[in-house]
């Protein structure tokens, strides 16, 4: 069993590396094809920077070299562990990503746990009450959510909870005008709740609807009928039979949702002026900051890939039947 | 029983909601009262300098003036006053600028500001490969503690502009961490920067100039809509907004609009399309706009007052030269109110120029060429609305203008052959070089003179102006060239209006007397005058 796990992980690792290289190349080609000129994007539409200075800027950042050479240089340095300098921030890419990723990570993990838990519970509830009022309400709720854009929900939340009710702050991750040493944990929490809630709403519907399908299937099986005949209460049925059977697809979905989570933060951070990776992606793309964009692409790819990998591994841990055949 | 439970729950919920809501609103306003009492201010103005507060690696606009002092500063009427400097002298060959600085200025770490720091700041900025263009400097030398010598590669009269936008950094403390913890000699002392969110500053007690009224200044970086909401609920006190939001009444706050020289206008390609190529390989010229009567007719037809009242909601002023409110404006170049907004006169100009609508399709033609061209514009406040008004008026006189939204990147391929909608107004006369100098046309910077205007008389004026000793000596030349570049001359542009900079400010707050605002804003220039009025 152990030996097989080793080859499984090795294969996955090779897959990740090839994927990374492919994605890097594609991103680079797309950036080259885009009409964005990095020097112009760096300077902005300024008339104060003359042609001579533009040439100096291009030279400083190595933008005057042919694309192939730039890619090779970037690629070799990244293999050596040097991710380059971000043009926008004039700092090492790793420093920028590290800083931004940390605040995004807090947001994403809260949203991820919330959406998983709420989605799972609602899904089971809807599944066992199939056709009843509770089920219809939950389904309607999910259908509305699934067809609503994240940024719109964000704006709605700001309008209701921040603006009208005044429960939460409108934007940012720390209170305005307060010195770092005076910021309490509670302050930080109150700033993260609204964006995290917005982000989790997106995942909830997906998980809920899938869980509901599965639960309703299980509720129709013979062993549930048998349990009912034995006189087990619905609570016991859920605990003993439903949760175990339904957790498998739910967990998979939950880990597969990493990519949606990542995409969702881009919007949420924009709406809430939350200082995370999402905003950096937008900036780096629009302003032709190649090292930063590539860095974020790599990090996000690893992040999503890790989600999928964990789902794969958990699948096998929870359901040993799958473990017998370690094909990928 | 069950029903009662639900009702009870609903009641509790409603009570909780209304209680929280009440708390939220009230706390915002009391917080503002507290800030007023303690002379503290929270503003949402300006962009965050992502590179940090190191003035040697990037100009961060007007925020520079909060933490740093610059050598010189534009005064309220766009003249020059000393800041850190006590004066300057230009050598007879115009190649050496000697600047003397005051001896009593201190950095916020307590060390005095010396000429050496100034020289270091300029040299570092010159070598940084950033958007600070100091290519005209040959060498910089600190002669003694209070005298700096700049040797230029060529005479350059607008050089003082470069001496006014670089914040002076201390040589001894300028290291890798400086950008996150800047030390300057400006009116405020840096306290804290939450990246992507806000910067907190406190008044600098050692400041050599007038001490600021506001003791603690917090600058938050929010988008306009969020900032507007935050002023409404009392979280912040001042926000820059656009004219369309200004119409909404806000309790506890009012709209402040500050006159600006930020001017919008349409640039016309000035040569016929004969397949001539620019340096970057794009085609130059347009057969319609290269005709003087077309450009004059459009200049005559557009009703600028309607644009100011309609598009800008009154927060702006008419511009027919792009240079209104600047000291180098030539009053003779300005169009009289009777000389624009006149469709009949415009039609006549077209008729005299040989344009007539022979096939009765509503569009005039001349020698088989229909009067139609594209107007390219980019996203930005007011731009689309102004452009729409422009093409509407054009159609009234029989010129078909097709409006196309682009980004700056996608405008570039067509920038020399179609009309382009621009916003200019840096408050620096050398901008006229970028706009009208023949040598810039089709050069490496595509939007410098993108209309390919080339008039030897204008070029001569610009050469003389740039070669002058300083701005005062150059101004007559800057004025002279407007004879040709105005709507009364060759009309390479159709200037429309200056858009005021509009702010939503809490009751009681005052900006004092701000500088006339250039493109991008210079609101922090008089930050020491800001006050709560108590």
mmCIF file of N, CA, C and O in Angstrom, chain A residues 119-169:
data_model
loop_
_atom_site.group_PDB
_atom_site.id
_atom_site.type_symbol
_atom_site.label_atom_id
_atom_site.label_comp_id
_atom_site.label_asym_id
_atom_site.label_seq_id
_atom_site.Cartn_x
_atom_site.Cartn_y
_atom_site.Cartn_z
ATOM 1 N N UNK A 119 -23.315 24.438 3.384
ATOM 2 C CA UNK A 119 -23.788 23.725 2.199
ATOM 3 C C UNK A 119 -24.132 22.276 2.530
ATOM 4 O O UNK A 119 -25.171 21.757 2.125
ATOM 5 N N UNK A 120 -23.263 21.640 3.292
ATOM 6 C CA UNK A 120 -23.450 20.226 3.631
ATOM 7 C C UNK A 120 -24.703 20.034 4.475
ATOM 8 O O UNK A 120 -25.539 19.186 4.181
ATOM 9 N N UNK A 121 -24.841 20.862 5.497
ATOM 10 C CA UNK A 121 -25.994 20.728 6.393
ATOM 11 C C UNK A 121 -27.299 21.008 5.651
ATOM 12 O O UNK A 121 -28.256 20.225 5.720
ATOM 13 N N UNK A 122 -27.308 22.095 4.888
ATOM 14 C CA UNK A 122 -28.520 22.429 4.135
ATOM 15 C C UNK A 122 -28.848 21.319 3.138
ATOM 16 O O UNK A 122 -30.014 20.962 2.942
ATOM 17 N N UNK A 123 -27.806 20.781 2.515
ATOM 18 C CA UNK A 123 -28.001 19.721 1.520
ATOM 19 C C UNK A 123 -28.657 18.500 2.125
ATOM 20 O O UNK A 123 -29.595 17.928 1.556
ATOM 21 N N UNK A 124 -28.164 18.087 3.290
ATOM 22 C CA UNK A 124 -28.738 16.918 3.961
ATOM 23 C C UNK A 124 -30.183 17.202 4.351
ATOM 24 O O UNK A 124 -31.087 16.387 4.113
ATOM 25 N N UNK A 125 -30.387 18.392 4.875
ATOM 26 C CA UNK A 125 -31.726 18.781 5.304
ATOM 27 C C UNK A 125 -32.700 18.714 4.129
ATOM 28 O O UNK A 125 -33.787 18.132 4.220
ATOM 29 N N UNK A 126 -32.272 19.296 3.012
ATOM 30 C CA UNK A 126 -33.131 19.312 1.837
ATOM 31 C C UNK A 126 -33.360 17.906 1.328
ATOM 32 O O UNK A 126 -34.456 17.539 0.911
ATOM 33 N N UNK A 127 -32.304 17.089 1.387
ATOM 34 C CA UNK A 127 -32.381 15.731 0.857
ATOM 35 C C UNK A 127 -33.364 14.868 1.615
ATOM 36 O O UNK A 127 -34.171 14.144 1.016
ATOM 37 N N UNK A 128 -33.310 14.912 2.931
ATOM 38 C CA UNK A 128 -34.207 14.034 3.695
ATOM 39 C C UNK A 128 -35.638 14.566 3.712
ATOM 40 O O UNK A 128 -36.572 13.825 3.940
ATOM 41 N N UNK A 129 -35.772 15.853 3.446
ATOM 42 C CA UNK A 129 -37.133 16.414 3.412
ATOM 43 C C UNK A 129 -37.580 16.616 1.963
ATOM 44 O O UNK A 129 -38.336 17.542 1.674
ATOM 45 N N UNK A 130 -37.069 15.836 1.065
ATOM 46 C CA UNK A 130 -37.325 16.064 -0.349
ATOM 47 C C UNK A 130 -38.798 16.307 -0.663
ATOM 48 O O UNK A 130 -39.662 15.557 -0.235
ATOM 49 N N UNK A 131 -39.042 17.384 -1.401
ATOM 50 C CA UNK A 131 -40.407 17.677 -1.807
ATOM 51 C C UNK A 131 -41.189 18.485 -0.796
ATOM 52 O O UNK A 131 -42.205 19.081 -1.110
ATOM 53 N N UNK A 132 -40.684 18.505 0.445
ATOM 54 C CA UNK A 132 -41.404 19.259 1.471
ATOM 55 C C UNK A 132 -41.051 20.751 1.372
ATOM 56 O O UNK A 132 -40.201 21.158 0.574
ATOM 57 N N UNK A 133 -41.650 21.552 2.218
ATOM 58 C CA UNK A 133 -41.451 23.009 2.165
ATOM 59 C C UNK A 133 -39.979 23.374 2.373
ATOM 60 O O UNK A 133 -39.410 24.179 1.633
ATOM 61 N N UNK A 134 -39.367 22.733 3.388
ATOM 62 C CA UNK A 134 -37.971 23.052 3.710
ATOM 63 C C UNK A 134 -37.095 22.839 2.481
ATOM 64 O O UNK A 134 -36.242 23.667 2.133
ATOM 65 N N UNK A 135 -37.313 21.721 1.801
ATOM 66 C CA UNK A 135 -36.521 21.398 0.612
ATOM 67 C C UNK A 135 -36.707 22.460 -0.463
ATOM 68 O O UNK A 135 -35.757 22.921 -1.067
ATOM 69 N N UNK A 136 -37.965 22.819 -0.660
ATOM 70 C CA UNK A 136 -38.233 23.786 -1.734
ATOM 71 C C UNK A 136 -37.607 25.145 -1.417
ATOM 72 O O UNK A 136 -37.059 25.802 -2.295
ATOM 73 N N UNK A 137 -37.680 25.527 -0.153
ATOM 74 C CA UNK A 137 -37.062 26.804 0.246
ATOM 75 C C UNK A 137 -35.553 26.774 0.008
ATOM 76 O O UNK A 137 -34.986 27.691 -0.580
ATOM 77 N N UNK A 138 -34.946 25.675 0.475
ATOM 78 C CA UNK A 138 -33.487 25.582 0.333
ATOM 79 C C UNK A 138 -33.099 25.578 -1.141
ATOM 80 O O UNK A 138 -32.155 26.257 -1.566
ATOM 81 N N UNK A 139 -33.851 24.831 -1.951
ATOM 82 C CA UNK A 139 -33.533 24.762 -3.380
ATOM 83 C C UNK A 139 -33.679 26.130 -4.036
ATOM 84 O O UNK A 139 -32.811 26.548 -4.823
ATOM 85 N N UNK A 140 -34.740 26.798 -3.696
ATOM 86 C CA UNK A 140 -34.956 28.127 -4.283
ATOM 87 C C UNK A 140 -33.800 29.047 -3.913
ATOM 88 O O UNK A 140 -33.231 29.738 -4.760
ATOM 89 N N UNK A 141 -33.410 28.972 -2.636
ATOM 90 C CA UNK A 141 -32.296 29.789 -2.140
ATOM 91 C C UNK A 141 -31.021 29.502 -2.937
ATOM 92 O O UNK A 141 -30.338 30.401 -3.411
ATOM 93 N N UNK A 142 -30.758 28.196 -3.128
ATOM 94 C CA UNK A 142 -29.543 27.814 -3.847
ATOM 95 C C UNK A 142 -29.589 28.277 -5.296
ATOM 96 O O UNK A 142 -28.591 28.749 -5.846
ATOM 97 N N UNK A 143 -30.740 28.105 -5.916
ATOM 98 C CA UNK A 143 -30.830 28.481 -7.331
ATOM 99 C C UNK A 143 -30.613 29.979 -7.517
ATOM 100 O O UNK A 143 -29.993 30.410 -8.481
ATOM 101 N N UNK A 144 -31.145 30.743 -6.571
ATOM 102 C CA UNK A 144 -30.924 32.192 -6.673
ATOM 103 C C UNK A 144 -29.436 32.502 -6.518
ATOM 104 O O UNK A 144 -28.845 33.229 -7.311
ATOM 105 N N UNK A 145 -28.822 31.877 -5.526
ATOM 106 C CA UNK A 145 -27.405 32.153 -5.268
ATOM 107 C C UNK A 145 -26.524 31.787 -6.449
ATOM 108 O O UNK A 145 -25.619 32.509 -6.838
ATOM 109 N N UNK A 146 -26.822 30.605 -7.010
ATOM 110 C CA UNK A 146 -25.940 30.079 -8.049
ATOM 111 C C UNK A 146 -25.967 30.962 -9.297
ATOM 112 O O UNK A 146 -25.014 31.036 -10.061
ATOM 113 N N UNK A 147 -27.078 31.661 -9.486
ATOM 114 C CA UNK A 147 -27.160 32.477 -10.694
ATOM 115 C C UNK A 147 -26.830 33.946 -10.409
ATOM 116 O O UNK A 147 -27.061 34.803 -11.232
ATOM 117 N N UNK A 148 -26.286 34.214 -9.216
ATOM 118 C CA UNK A 148 -25.964 35.610 -8.882
ATOM 119 C C UNK A 148 -24.459 35.827 -8.923
ATOM 120 O O UNK A 148 -23.714 35.038 -8.357
ATOM 121 N N UNK A 149 -24.022 36.884 -9.588
ATOM 122 C CA UNK A 149 -22.581 37.159 -9.600
ATOM 123 C C UNK A 149 -22.073 37.567 -8.209
ATOM 124 O O UNK A 149 -22.782 38.253 -7.470
ATOM 125 N N UNK A 150 -20.862 37.127 -7.884
ATOM 126 C CA UNK A 150 -20.291 37.391 -6.563
ATOM 127 C C UNK A 150 -20.223 38.875 -6.239
ATOM 128 O O UNK A 150 -20.565 39.294 -5.139
ATOM 129 N N UNK A 151 -19.755 39.653 -7.223
ATOM 130 C CA UNK A 151 -19.543 41.072 -6.914
ATOM 131 C C UNK A 151 -20.860 41.761 -6.589
ATOM 132 O O UNK A 151 -20.924 42.651 -5.756
ATOM 133 N N UNK A 152 -21.933 41.255 -7.225
ATOM 134 C CA UNK A 152 -23.239 41.861 -6.978
ATOM 135 C C UNK A 152 -23.702 41.562 -5.555
ATOM 136 O O UNK A 152 -24.203 42.437 -4.839
ATOM 137 N N UNK A 153 -23.502 40.301 -5.129
ATOM 138 C CA UNK A 153 -23.850 39.947 -3.747
ATOM 139 C C UNK A 153 -23.045 40.804 -2.780
ATOM 140 O O UNK A 153 -23.556 41.314 -1.787
ATOM 141 N N UNK A 154 -21.778 40.992 -3.128
ATOM 142 C CA UNK A 154 -20.908 41.814 -2.283
ATOM 143 C C UNK A 154 -21.477 43.206 -2.123
ATOM 144 O O UNK A 154 -21.571 43.749 -1.018
ATOM 145 N N UNK A 155 -21.881 43.794 -3.255
ATOM 146 C CA UNK A 155 -22.422 45.149 -3.200
ATOM 147 C C UNK A 155 -23.712 45.195 -2.390
ATOM 148 O O UNK A 155 -23.947 46.122 -1.614
ATOM 149 N N UNK A 156 -24.523 44.149 -2.585
ATOM 150 C CA UNK A 156 -25.795 44.073 -1.848
ATOM 151 C C UNK A 156 -25.529 43.992 -0.341
ATOM 152 O O UNK A 156 -26.168 44.669 0.460
ATOM 153 N N UNK A 157 -24.554 43.161 0.021
ATOM 154 C CA UNK A 157 -24.204 43.004 1.438
ATOM 155 C C UNK A 157 -23.726 44.328 2.026
ATOM 156 O O UNK A 157 -24.080 44.686 3.140
ATOM 157 N N UNK A 158 -22.902 45.032 1.250
ATOM 158 C CA UNK A 158 -22.401 46.330 1.735
ATOM 159 C C UNK A 158 -23.582 47.256 1.985
ATOM 160 O O UNK A 158 -23.692 47.901 3.014
ATOM 161 N N UNK A 159 -24.486 47.256 0.999
ATOM 162 C CA UNK A 159 -25.655 48.138 1.087
ATOM 163 C C UNK A 159 -26.480 47.828 2.329
ATOM 164 O O UNK A 159 -26.862 48.724 3.085
ATOM 165 N N UNK A 160 -26.738 46.526 2.547
ATOM 166 C CA UNK A 160 -27.616 46.145 3.653
ATOM 167 C C UNK A 160 -26.888 46.199 4.997
ATOM 168 O O UNK A 160 -27.278 46.908 5.915
ATOM 169 N N UNK A 161 -25.791 45.434 5.096
ATOM 170 C CA UNK A 161 -25.189 45.230 6.413
ATOM 171 C C UNK A 161 -24.232 46.343 6.837
ATOM 172 O O UNK A 161 -24.039 46.564 8.021
ATOM 173 N N UNK A 162 -23.609 46.984 5.846
ATOM 174 C CA UNK A 162 -22.644 48.019 6.224
ATOM 175 C C UNK A 162 -23.282 49.397 6.177
ATOM 176 O O UNK A 162 -23.167 50.182 7.107
ATOM 177 N N UNK A 163 -24.003 49.647 5.071
ATOM 178 C CA UNK A 163 -24.506 50.995 4.877
ATOM 179 C C UNK A 163 -25.779 51.254 5.673
ATOM 180 O O UNK A 163 -25.836 52.135 6.516
ATOM 181 N N UNK A 164 -26.812 50.420 5.420
ATOM 182 C CA UNK A 164 -28.102 50.661 6.057
ATOM 183 C C UNK A 164 -28.087 50.289 7.527
ATOM 184 O O UNK A 164 -28.487 51.070 8.387
ATOM 185 N N UNK A 165 -27.614 49.078 7.826
ATOM 186 C CA UNK A 165 -27.676 48.627 9.211
ATOM 187 C C UNK A 165 -26.462 49.076 10.030
ATOM 188 O O UNK A 165 -26.538 49.212 11.240
ATOM 189 N N UNK A 166 -25.349 49.270 9.357
ATOM 190 C CA UNK A 166 -24.158 49.736 10.062
ATOM 191 C C UNK A 166 -23.541 48.709 10.992
ATOM 192 O O UNK A 166 -22.853 49.043 11.944
ATOM 193 N N UNK A 167 -23.765 47.406 10.728
ATOM 194 C CA UNK A 167 -23.196 46.374 11.600
ATOM 195 C C UNK A 167 -21.717 46.174 11.348
ATOM 196 O O UNK A 167 -20.953 45.903 12.247
ATOM 197 N N UNK A 168 -21.345 46.250 10.067
ATOM 198 C CA UNK A 168 -19.956 45.954 9.704
ATOM 199 C C UNK A 168 -19.360 47.139 8.970
ATOM 200 O O UNK A 168 -20.075 47.934 8.377
ATOM 201 N N UNK A 169 -18.051 47.248 8.982
ATOM 202 C CA UNK A 169 -17.394 48.326 8.230
ATOM 203 C C UNK A 169 -17.555 48.129 6.726
ATOM 204 O O UNK A 169 -17.750 47.001 6.262
#
